[in-house]
Amino acid sequence: MEAAGEPGNLAGVRHIILVLSGKGGVGKSTISTELALALRHAGKKVQGKAVHQCDSGWVPVFVDQEQSISLMSVGFLLEKPDEAVVWRGPKKNALIKQFVSDVAWGQLDYLVVDTPPGTSDEHMAVVDTLRPYSPLGALVVTTPQAVSVGDVRRELTFCKKVGLRVIGVVENMSGFVCPHCAECTNVFSRGGGEELARHAGVPFLGSVPLDPELTRSLEEGRDFIQGFPESPAFPALSCIAQKILNEAPVGLS
């Protein structure tokens, strides 16, 4: 939703979702990717391999022929794919603002923002930059282990302090799906995310198990939601997407 008197390239974006976690390695990028795919399969336009310019600014990279999913990353702006981004806070914060003001997002139902781990200056810059556009809220990702849940608890505190609504908690890597018999084994324990959500008083959106096919589809650039409907991860991801769709105001979903 565009702020009054503040035209910009987010004018055509109906809902903004931030994917957060207080810990690295919990699968935020995986959840962001699969959420975008699940929303696309629900008929929504979501946010490689080159970025180019137009009159409105940077044109994001479209990942499908229908142009229903577009993507923007600092990685697209690097001269070499293995180049490290060694930037201090002010330069990183300036780029975050550019991604909001200078990318021609066009008409989107959902913009999914995959953030780095932690509660750093970058998170403050993202929240402050997007605040005028009334984000739908934050999707907080954890894994079941106590060490992860403890870190993610601080992310929920961050959301509360900056006034960012929490859509809910997702427990990722919740069990391992055997590729031979499809039995799910709780390698990293289970239930930490649900307990975290209960204590914090926020919704628990679901548990997503580890599935080798999910990993393979990500590495090969294939659509897991379309290719593996029989995977135990499929109904979990679809259910999470549906709960997020239900969060949208009536008439704006």
PDB file of C-alpha atoms in Angstrom:
ATOM      1  CA  MET A   1       0.000   0.000   0.000  1.00  0.00           C
ATOM      2  CA  GLU A   2       1.546   3.314  -1.081  1.00  0.00           C
ATOM      3  CA  ALA A   3       1.876   6.027   1.527  1.00  0.00           C
ATOM      4  CA  ALA A   4      -0.129   9.162   0.746  1.00  0.00           C
ATOM      5  CA  GLY A   5       1.894  11.791  -1.060  1.00  0.00           C
ATOM      6  CA  GLU A   6       4.859   9.436  -1.438  1.00  0.00           C
ATOM      7  CA  PRO A   7       4.931   8.015  -4.969  1.00  0.00           C
ATOM      8  CA  GLY A   8       7.442   5.274  -5.613  1.00  0.00           C
ATOM      9  CA  ASN A   9       8.121   1.901  -7.130  1.00  0.00           C
ATOM     10  CA  LEU A  10       6.156   0.019  -4.450  1.00  0.00           C
ATOM     11  CA  ALA A  11       2.892   1.629  -5.552  1.00  0.00           C
ATOM     12  CA  GLY A  12       1.793  -1.578  -7.277  1.00  0.00           C
ATOM     13  CA  VAL A  13       2.714  -3.935  -4.404  1.00  0.00           C
ATOM     14  CA  ARG A  14      -0.314  -5.017  -2.383  1.00  0.00           C
ATOM     15  CA  HIS A  15       1.334  -6.932   0.498  1.00  0.00           C
ATOM     16  CA  ILE A  16       4.879  -6.975   1.910  1.00  0.00           C
ATOM     17  CA  ILE A  17       6.192  -9.887   4.003  1.00  0.00           C
ATOM     18  CA  LEU A  18       9.554  -9.852   5.792  1.00  0.00           C
ATOM     19  CA  VAL A  19      11.158 -13.256   6.440  1.00  0.00           C
ATOM     20  CA  LEU A  20      13.257 -13.009   9.603  1.00  0.00           C
ATOM     21  CA  SER A  21      15.243 -15.130  12.028  1.00  0.00           C
ATOM     22  CA  GLY A  22      17.679 -14.418  14.819  1.00  0.00           C
ATOM     23  CA  LYS A  23      19.928 -17.246  13.635  1.00  0.00           C
ATOM     24  CA  GLY A  24      21.699 -18.145  10.399  1.00  0.00           C
ATOM     25  CA  GLY A  25      21.286 -21.525   8.736  1.00  0.00           C
ATOM     26  CA  VAL A  26      17.631 -22.072   9.616  1.00  0.00           C
ATOM     27  CA  GLY A  27      16.453 -21.944   5.989  1.00  0.00           C
ATOM     28  CA  LYS A  28      15.033 -18.426   5.610  1.00  0.00           C
ATOM     29  CA  SER A  29      15.940 -18.338   1.916  1.00  0.00           C
ATOM     30  CA  THR A  30      14.394 -21.779   1.376  1.00  0.00           C
ATOM     31  CA  ILE A  31      11.165 -20.746   3.095  1.00  0.00           C
ATOM     32  CA  SER A  32      11.132 -17.439   1.180  1.00  0.00           C
ATOM     33  CA  THR A  33      11.571 -19.253  -2.137  1.00  0.00           C
ATOM     34  CA  GLU A  34       8.955 -21.922  -1.490  1.00  0.00           C
ATOM     35  CA  LEU A  35       6.516 -19.365  -0.099  1.00  0.00           C
ATOM     36  CA  ALA A  36       6.867 -17.337  -3.299  1.00  0.00           C
ATOM     37  CA  LEU A  37       6.250 -20.465  -5.390  1.00  0.00           C
ATOM     38  CA  ALA A  38       3.254 -21.506  -3.287  1.00  0.00           C
ATOM     39  CA  LEU A  39       1.730 -18.036  -3.604  1.00  0.00           C
ATOM     40  CA  ARG A  40       2.333 -18.121  -7.363  1.00  0.00           C
ATOM     41  CA  HIS A  41       0.488 -21.446  -7.587  1.00  0.00           C
ATOM     42  CA  ALA A  42      -2.365 -19.832  -5.662  1.00  0.00           C
ATOM     43  CA  GLY A  43      -2.667 -17.387  -8.551  1.00  0.00           C
ATOM     44  CA  LYS A  44      -0.668 -14.514  -7.073  1.00  0.00           C
ATOM     45  CA  LYS A  45       2.122 -12.424  -8.600  1.00  0.00           C
ATOM     46  CA  VAL A  46       5.171 -12.457  -6.353  1.00  0.00           C
ATOM     47  CA  GLN A  47       8.261 -10.913  -6.233  1.00  0.00           C
ATOM     48  CA  GLY A  48      17.669 -14.636 -13.028  1.00  0.00           C
ATOM     49  CA  LYS A  49      19.943 -13.430 -15.317  1.00  0.00           C
ATOM     50  CA  ALA A  50      20.808  -9.925 -15.620  1.00  0.00           C
ATOM     51  CA  VAL A  51      19.338  -6.773 -14.167  1.00  0.00           C
ATOM     52  CA  HIS A  52      18.810  -3.953 -16.643  1.00  0.00           C
ATOM     53  CA  GLN A  53      17.617  -0.369 -16.483  1.00  0.00           C
ATOM     54  CA  CYS A  54      14.342   1.218 -17.549  1.00  0.00           C
ATOM     55  CA  ASP A  55      12.854   4.680 -17.084  1.00  0.00           C
ATOM     56  CA  SER A  56      11.543   3.633 -13.644  1.00  0.00           C
ATOM     57  CA  GLY A  57      14.879   2.228 -12.426  1.00  0.00           C
ATOM     58  CA  TRP A  58      16.251  -1.315 -12.133  1.00  0.00           C
ATOM     59  CA  VAL A  59      14.120  -4.036 -13.691  1.00  0.00           C
ATOM     60  CA  PRO A  60      14.028  -7.155 -11.479  1.00  0.00           C
ATOM     61  CA  VAL A  61      14.836 -10.588 -12.884  1.00  0.00           C
ATOM     62  CA  PHE A  62      11.822 -12.667 -13.927  1.00  0.00           C
ATOM     63  CA  VAL A  63      12.093 -16.367 -13.157  1.00  0.00           C
ATOM     64  CA  ASP A  64       9.188 -17.616 -15.281  1.00  0.00           C
ATOM     65  CA  GLN A  65       7.757 -16.884 -18.726  1.00  0.00           C
ATOM     66  CA  GLU A  66       4.502 -15.625 -17.242  1.00  0.00           C
ATOM     67  CA  GLN A  67       6.518 -13.033 -15.259  1.00  0.00           C
ATOM     68  CA  SER A  68       4.535 -13.941 -12.141  1.00  0.00           C
ATOM     69  CA  ILE A  69       7.695 -14.153  -9.984  1.00  0.00           C
ATOM     70  CA  SER A  70      10.415 -11.517 -10.080  1.00  0.00           C
ATOM     71  CA  LEU A  71      13.610 -11.381  -8.057  1.00  0.00           C
ATOM     72  CA  MET A  72      16.143  -8.763  -7.001  1.00  0.00           C
ATOM     73  CA  SER A  73      19.407  -9.438  -5.179  1.00  0.00           C
ATOM     74  CA  VAL A  74      22.675  -7.653  -4.534  1.00  0.00           C
ATOM     75  CA  GLY A  75      24.273 -10.698  -6.150  1.00  0.00           C
ATOM     76  CA  PHE A  76      22.905  -9.588  -9.527  1.00  0.00           C
ATOM     77  CA  LEU A  77      24.810  -6.318  -9.241  1.00  0.00           C
ATOM     78  CA  LEU A  78      28.252  -7.829  -8.675  1.00  0.00           C
ATOM     79  CA  GLU A  79      30.729  -7.963 -11.561  1.00  0.00           C
ATOM     80  CA  LYS A  80      31.869 -11.479 -10.551  1.00  0.00           C
ATOM     81  CA  PRO A  81      29.638 -14.136  -8.905  1.00  0.00           C
ATOM     82  CA  ASP A  82      32.282 -14.985  -6.263  1.00  0.00           C
ATOM     83  CA  GLU A  83      32.914 -11.361  -5.318  1.00  0.00           C
ATOM     84  CA  ALA A  84      32.492 -10.609  -1.593  1.00  0.00           C
ATOM     85  CA  VAL A  85      30.277  -7.741  -0.473  1.00  0.00           C
ATOM     86  CA  VAL A  86      32.544  -5.926   1.998  1.00  0.00           C
ATOM     87  CA  TRP A  87      30.479  -2.852   2.792  1.00  0.00           C
ATOM     88  CA  ARG A  88      30.047  -0.792   5.928  1.00  0.00           C
ATOM     89  CA  GLY A  89      26.630   0.015   7.357  1.00  0.00           C
ATOM     90  CA  PRO A  90      25.863   3.285   5.528  1.00  0.00           C
ATOM     91  CA  LYS A  91      26.493   1.772   2.091  1.00  0.00           C
ATOM     92  CA  LYS A  92      24.411  -1.321   2.863  1.00  0.00           C
ATOM     93  CA  ASN A  93      21.581   0.807   4.222  1.00  0.00           C
ATOM     94  CA  ALA A  94      21.675   2.994   1.117  1.00  0.00           C
ATOM     95  CA  LEU A  95      21.318  -0.089  -1.111  1.00  0.00           C
ATOM     96  CA  ILE A  96      18.350  -1.302   0.937  1.00  0.00           C
ATOM     97  CA  LYS A  97      16.630   2.030   0.296  1.00  0.00           C
ATOM     98  CA  GLN A  98      17.493   1.747  -3.406  1.00  0.00           C
ATOM     99  CA  PHE A  99      15.834  -1.668  -3.589  1.00  0.00           C
ATOM    100  CA  VAL A 100      12.642   0.008  -2.411  1.00  0.00           C
ATOM    101  CA  SER A 101      12.823   3.247  -4.419  1.00  0.00           C
ATOM    102  CA  ASP A 102      14.802   2.320  -7.551  1.00  0.00           C
ATOM    103  CA  VAL A 103      13.518  -1.157  -8.515  1.00  0.00           C
ATOM    104  CA  ALA A 104      10.584  -1.219 -10.939  1.00  0.00           C
ATOM    105  CA  TRP A 105       8.558  -3.854  -9.081  1.00  0.00           C
ATOM    106  CA  GLY A 106       5.423  -3.249 -11.123  1.00  0.00           C
ATOM    107  CA  GLN A 107       2.133  -4.870 -10.116  1.00  0.00           C
ATOM    108  CA  LEU A 108       2.670  -7.508  -7.408  1.00  0.00           C
ATOM    109  CA  ASP A 109       0.334  -9.221  -4.980  1.00  0.00           C
ATOM    110  CA  TYR A 110       3.189 -10.056  -2.587  1.00  0.00           C
ATOM    111  CA  LEU A 111       6.732  -8.812  -2.039  1.00  0.00           C
ATOM    112  CA  VAL A 112       8.714 -11.353   0.022  1.00  0.00           C
ATOM    113  CA  VAL A 113      11.808  -9.822   1.637  1.00  0.00           C
ATOM    114  CA  ASP A 114      14.464 -12.392   2.570  1.00  0.00           C
ATOM    115  CA  THR A 115      16.575 -10.745   5.280  1.00  0.00           C
ATOM    116  CA  PRO A 116      19.972 -11.677   6.763  1.00  0.00           C
ATOM    117  CA  PRO A 117      20.070 -13.302  10.225  1.00  0.00           C
ATOM    118  CA  GLY A 118      20.149 -11.260  13.392  1.00  0.00           C
ATOM    119  CA  THR A 119      18.859  -7.861  14.508  1.00  0.00           C
ATOM    120  CA  SER A 120      21.419  -5.529  12.943  1.00  0.00           C
ATOM    121  CA  ASP A 121      21.417  -2.115  11.280  1.00  0.00           C
ATOM    122  CA  GLU A 122      20.234  -3.756   8.056  1.00  0.00           C
ATOM    123  CA  HIS A 123      17.056  -4.956   9.758  1.00  0.00           C
ATOM    124  CA  MET A 124      16.381  -1.518  11.179  1.00  0.00           C
ATOM    125  CA  ALA A 125      16.923  -0.017   7.702  1.00  0.00           C
ATOM    126  CA  VAL A 126      14.537  -2.528   6.088  1.00  0.00           C
ATOM    127  CA  VAL A 127      11.796  -1.939   8.659  1.00  0.00           C
ATOM    128  CA  ASP A 128      12.173   1.853   8.596  1.00  0.00           C
ATOM    129  CA  THR A 129      12.237   1.983   4.793  1.00  0.00           C
ATOM    130  CA  LEU A 130       9.161  -0.222   4.403  1.00  0.00           C
ATOM    131  CA  ARG A 131       7.168   1.225   7.295  1.00  0.00           C
ATOM    132  CA  PRO A 132       5.402   3.865   5.115  1.00  0.00           C
ATOM    133  CA  TYR A 133       4.050   1.031   2.964  1.00  0.00           C
ATOM    134  CA  SER A 134       2.364  -0.827   5.870  1.00  0.00           C
ATOM    135  CA  PRO A 135       3.965  -4.303   5.600  1.00  0.00           C
ATOM    136  CA  LEU A 136       1.616  -7.224   6.179  1.00  0.00           C
ATOM    137  CA  GLY A 137       4.078  -8.442   8.814  1.00  0.00           C
ATOM    138  CA  ALA A 138       7.003 -10.729   9.586  1.00  0.00           C
ATOM    139  CA  LEU A 139       7.340 -14.462   9.018  1.00  0.00           C
ATOM    140  CA  VAL A 140       9.812 -15.747  11.634  1.00  0.00           C
ATOM    141  CA  VAL A 141      11.730 -18.961  10.847  1.00  0.00           C
ATOM    142  CA  THR A 142      13.360 -21.290  13.374  1.00  0.00           C
ATOM    143  CA  THR A 143      14.555 -24.881  13.602  1.00  0.00           C
ATOM    144  CA  PRO A 144      13.422 -27.164  16.448  1.00  0.00           C
ATOM    145  CA  GLN A 145      16.626 -27.129  18.561  1.00  0.00           C
ATOM    146  CA  ALA A 146      16.773 -25.119  21.774  1.00  0.00           C
ATOM    147  CA  VAL A 147      19.833 -23.123  20.614  1.00  0.00           C
ATOM    148  CA  SER A 148      17.936 -21.925  17.540  1.00  0.00           C
ATOM    149  CA  VAL A 149      14.733 -21.219  19.429  1.00  0.00           C
ATOM    150  CA  GLY A 150      16.677 -19.091  21.928  1.00  0.00           C
ATOM    151  CA  ASP A 151      18.136 -16.931  19.159  1.00  0.00           C
ATOM    152  CA  VAL A 152      14.840 -16.595  17.341  1.00  0.00           C
ATOM    153  CA  ARG A 153      13.134 -15.523  20.567  1.00  0.00           C
ATOM    154  CA  ARG A 154      15.260 -12.374  20.386  1.00  0.00           C
ATOM    155  CA  GLU A 155      14.002 -11.772  16.846  1.00  0.00           C
ATOM    156  CA  LEU A 156      10.446 -11.763  18.167  1.00  0.00           C
ATOM    157  CA  THR A 157      11.525  -9.203  20.765  1.00  0.00           C
ATOM    158  CA  PHE A 158      13.013  -7.121  17.938  1.00  0.00           C
ATOM    159  CA  CYS A 159       9.706  -7.205  16.061  1.00  0.00           C
ATOM    160  CA  LYS A 160       7.870  -6.057  19.160  1.00  0.00           C
ATOM    161  CA  LYS A 161      10.295  -3.183  19.798  1.00  0.00           C
ATOM    162  CA  VAL A 162      10.115  -1.841  16.236  1.00  0.00           C
ATOM    163  CA  GLY A 163       6.349  -2.300  15.982  1.00  0.00           C
ATOM    164  CA  LEU A 164       6.475  -4.986  13.276  1.00  0.00           C
ATOM    165  CA  ARG A 165       3.520  -7.351  13.399  1.00  0.00           C
ATOM    166  CA  VAL A 166       4.403 -11.055  13.479  1.00  0.00           C
ATOM    167  CA  ILE A 167       2.317 -13.094  11.045  1.00  0.00           C
ATOM    168  CA  GLY A 168       3.598 -16.275  12.647  1.00  0.00           C
ATOM    169  CA  VAL A 169       6.422 -18.728  13.314  1.00  0.00           C
ATOM    170  CA  VAL A 170       7.543 -21.512  10.949  1.00  0.00           C
ATOM    171  CA  GLU A 171       9.537 -24.491  12.235  1.00  0.00           C
ATOM    172  CA  ASN A 172      11.865 -25.557   9.411  1.00  0.00           C
ATOM    173  CA  MET A 173      13.917 -28.803   9.241  1.00  0.00           C
ATOM    174  CA  SER A 174      11.298 -30.437  11.426  1.00  0.00           C
ATOM    175  CA  GLY A 175      12.208 -34.065  10.839  1.00  0.00           C
ATOM    176  CA  PHE A 176      13.932 -35.829   7.934  1.00  0.00           C
ATOM    177  CA  VAL A 177      11.963 -37.510   5.173  1.00  0.00           C
ATOM    178  CA  CYS A 178      13.599 -40.784   4.094  1.00  0.00           C
ATOM    179  CA  PRO A 179      13.933 -40.825   0.274  1.00  0.00           C
ATOM    180  CA  HIS A 180      13.276 -44.602   0.233  1.00  0.00           C
ATOM    181  CA  CYS A 181      10.324 -45.164   2.544  1.00  0.00           C
ATOM    182  CA  ALA A 182       9.129 -41.559   3.084  1.00  0.00           C
ATOM    183  CA  GLU A 183       9.148 -42.041   6.858  1.00  0.00           C
ATOM    184  CA  CYS A 184       9.860 -38.830   8.778  1.00  0.00           C
ATOM    185  CA  THR A 185      12.472 -39.023  11.579  1.00  0.00           C
ATOM    186  CA  ASN A 186      12.911 -36.171  14.063  1.00  0.00           C
ATOM    187  CA  VAL A 187      16.664 -35.700  13.674  1.00  0.00           C
ATOM    188  CA  PHE A 188      16.746 -32.244  15.306  1.00  0.00           C
ATOM    189  CA  SER A 189      13.944 -32.887  17.844  1.00  0.00           C
ATOM    190  CA  ARG A 190      10.508 -31.403  17.234  1.00  0.00           C
ATOM    191  CA  GLY A 191       8.111 -28.845  18.620  1.00  0.00           C
ATOM    192  CA  GLY A 192      10.504 -26.017  19.499  1.00  0.00           C
ATOM    193  CA  GLY A 193       8.928 -23.604  17.060  1.00  0.00           C
ATOM    194  CA  GLU A 194       5.397 -24.332  18.200  1.00  0.00           C
ATOM    195  CA  GLU A 195       6.386 -23.897  21.845  1.00  0.00           C
ATOM    196  CA  LEU A 196       8.140 -20.608  20.986  1.00  0.00           C
ATOM    197  CA  ALA A 197       5.033 -19.295  19.253  1.00  0.00           C
ATOM    198  CA  ARG A 198       2.831 -20.309  22.192  1.00  0.00           C
ATOM    199  CA  HIS A 199       5.048 -18.532  24.730  1.00  0.00           C
ATOM    200  CA  ALA A 200       5.283 -15.414  22.545  1.00  0.00           C
ATOM    201  CA  GLY A 201       1.546 -15.339  21.914  1.00  0.00           C
ATOM    202  CA  VAL A 202       1.900 -15.379  18.126  1.00  0.00           C
ATOM    203  CA  PRO A 203       0.461 -17.829  15.558  1.00  0.00           C
ATOM    204  CA  PHE A 204       2.298 -21.037  14.704  1.00  0.00           C
ATOM    205  CA  LEU A 205       2.046 -21.501  10.939  1.00  0.00           C
ATOM    206  CA  GLY A 206       3.446 -25.021  10.608  1.00  0.00           C
ATOM    207  CA  SER A 207       6.421 -27.390  10.492  1.00  0.00           C
ATOM    208  CA  VAL A 208       8.372 -28.128   7.306  1.00  0.00           C
ATOM    209  CA  PRO A 209      10.373 -31.389   7.236  1.00  0.00           C
ATOM    210  CA  LEU A 210      13.731 -31.883   5.548  1.00  0.00           C
ATOM    211  CA  ASP A 211      13.302 -33.521   2.161  1.00  0.00           C
ATOM    212  CA  PRO A 212      16.214 -34.360  -0.182  1.00  0.00           C
ATOM    213  CA  GLU A 213      13.974 -33.565  -3.147  1.00  0.00           C
ATOM    214  CA  LEU A 214      13.427 -30.044  -1.804  1.00  0.00           C
ATOM    215  CA  THR A 215      17.179 -29.504  -1.565  1.00  0.00           C
ATOM    216  CA  ARG A 216      17.713 -30.907  -5.054  1.00  0.00           C
ATOM    217  CA  SER A 217      14.985 -28.777  -6.604  1.00  0.00           C
ATOM    218  CA  LEU A 218      16.499 -25.625  -5.075  1.00  0.00           C
ATOM    219  CA  GLU A 219      19.972 -26.458  -6.366  1.00  0.00           C
ATOM    220  CA  GLU A 220      18.656 -27.267  -9.843  1.00  0.00           C
ATOM    221  CA  GLY A 221      16.273 -24.309 -10.030  1.00  0.00           C
ATOM    222  CA  ARG A 222      13.155 -26.461 -10.288  1.00  0.00           C
ATOM    223  CA  ASP A 223       9.697 -25.805  -8.866  1.00  0.00           C
ATOM    224  CA  PHE A 224       9.339 -28.114  -5.848  1.00  0.00           C
ATOM    225  CA  ILE A 225       5.696 -27.175  -5.266  1.00  0.00           C
ATOM    226  CA  GLN A 226       4.803 -28.300  -8.787  1.00  0.00           C
ATOM    227  CA  GLY A 227       7.171 -31.261  -9.077  1.00  0.00           C
ATOM    228  CA  PHE A 228       6.730 -33.067  -5.752  1.00  0.00           C
ATOM    229  CA  PRO A 229       3.096 -32.859  -4.585  1.00  0.00           C
ATOM    230  CA  GLU A 230       3.451 -36.197  -2.746  1.00  0.00           C
ATOM    231  CA  SER A 231       6.292 -34.978  -0.503  1.00  0.00           C
ATOM    232  CA  PRO A 232       5.384 -34.456   3.191  1.00  0.00           C
ATOM    233  CA  ALA A 233       6.884 -30.965   2.813  1.00  0.00           C
ATOM    234  CA  PHE A 234       4.295 -30.064   0.148  1.00  0.00           C
ATOM    235  CA  PRO A 235       1.184 -29.874   2.370  1.00  0.00           C
ATOM    236  CA  ALA A 236       3.210 -28.075   5.050  1.00  0.00           C
ATOM    237  CA  LEU A 237       4.350 -25.362   2.641  1.00  0.00           C
ATOM    238  CA  SER A 238       0.920 -25.092   1.024  1.00  0.00           C
ATOM    239  CA  CYS A 239      -0.757 -24.746   4.426  1.00  0.00           C
ATOM    240  CA  ILE A 240       1.665 -21.994   5.467  1.00  0.00           C
ATOM    241  CA  ALA A 241       0.992 -20.110   2.228  1.00  0.00           C
ATOM    242  CA  GLN A 242      -2.773 -20.439   2.712  1.00  0.00           C
ATOM    243  CA  LYS A 243      -2.559 -19.082   6.256  1.00  0.00           C
ATOM    244  CA  ILE A 244      -0.639 -16.075   4.924  1.00  0.00           C
ATOM    245  CA  LEU A 245      -3.256 -15.560   2.201  1.00  0.00           C
ATOM    246  CA  ASN A 246      -5.880 -15.581   4.939  1.00  0.00           C
ATOM    247  CA  GLU A 247      -4.004 -12.774   6.704  1.00  0.00           C
ATOM    248  CA  ALA A 248      -4.572 -10.366   3.832  1.00  0.00           C
ATOM    249  CA  PRO A 249      -7.417  -7.871   4.401  1.00  0.00           C
ATOM    250  CA  VAL A 250     -10.710  -8.908   2.861  1.00  0.00           C
ATOM    251  CA  GLY A 251     -10.851  -7.760  -0.743  1.00  0.00           C
ATOM    252  CA  LEU A 252      -7.079  -7.309  -0.996  1.00  0.00           C
ATOM    253  CA  SER A 253      -5.895 -10.929  -1.045  1.00  0.00           C
TER     254      SER A 253
END
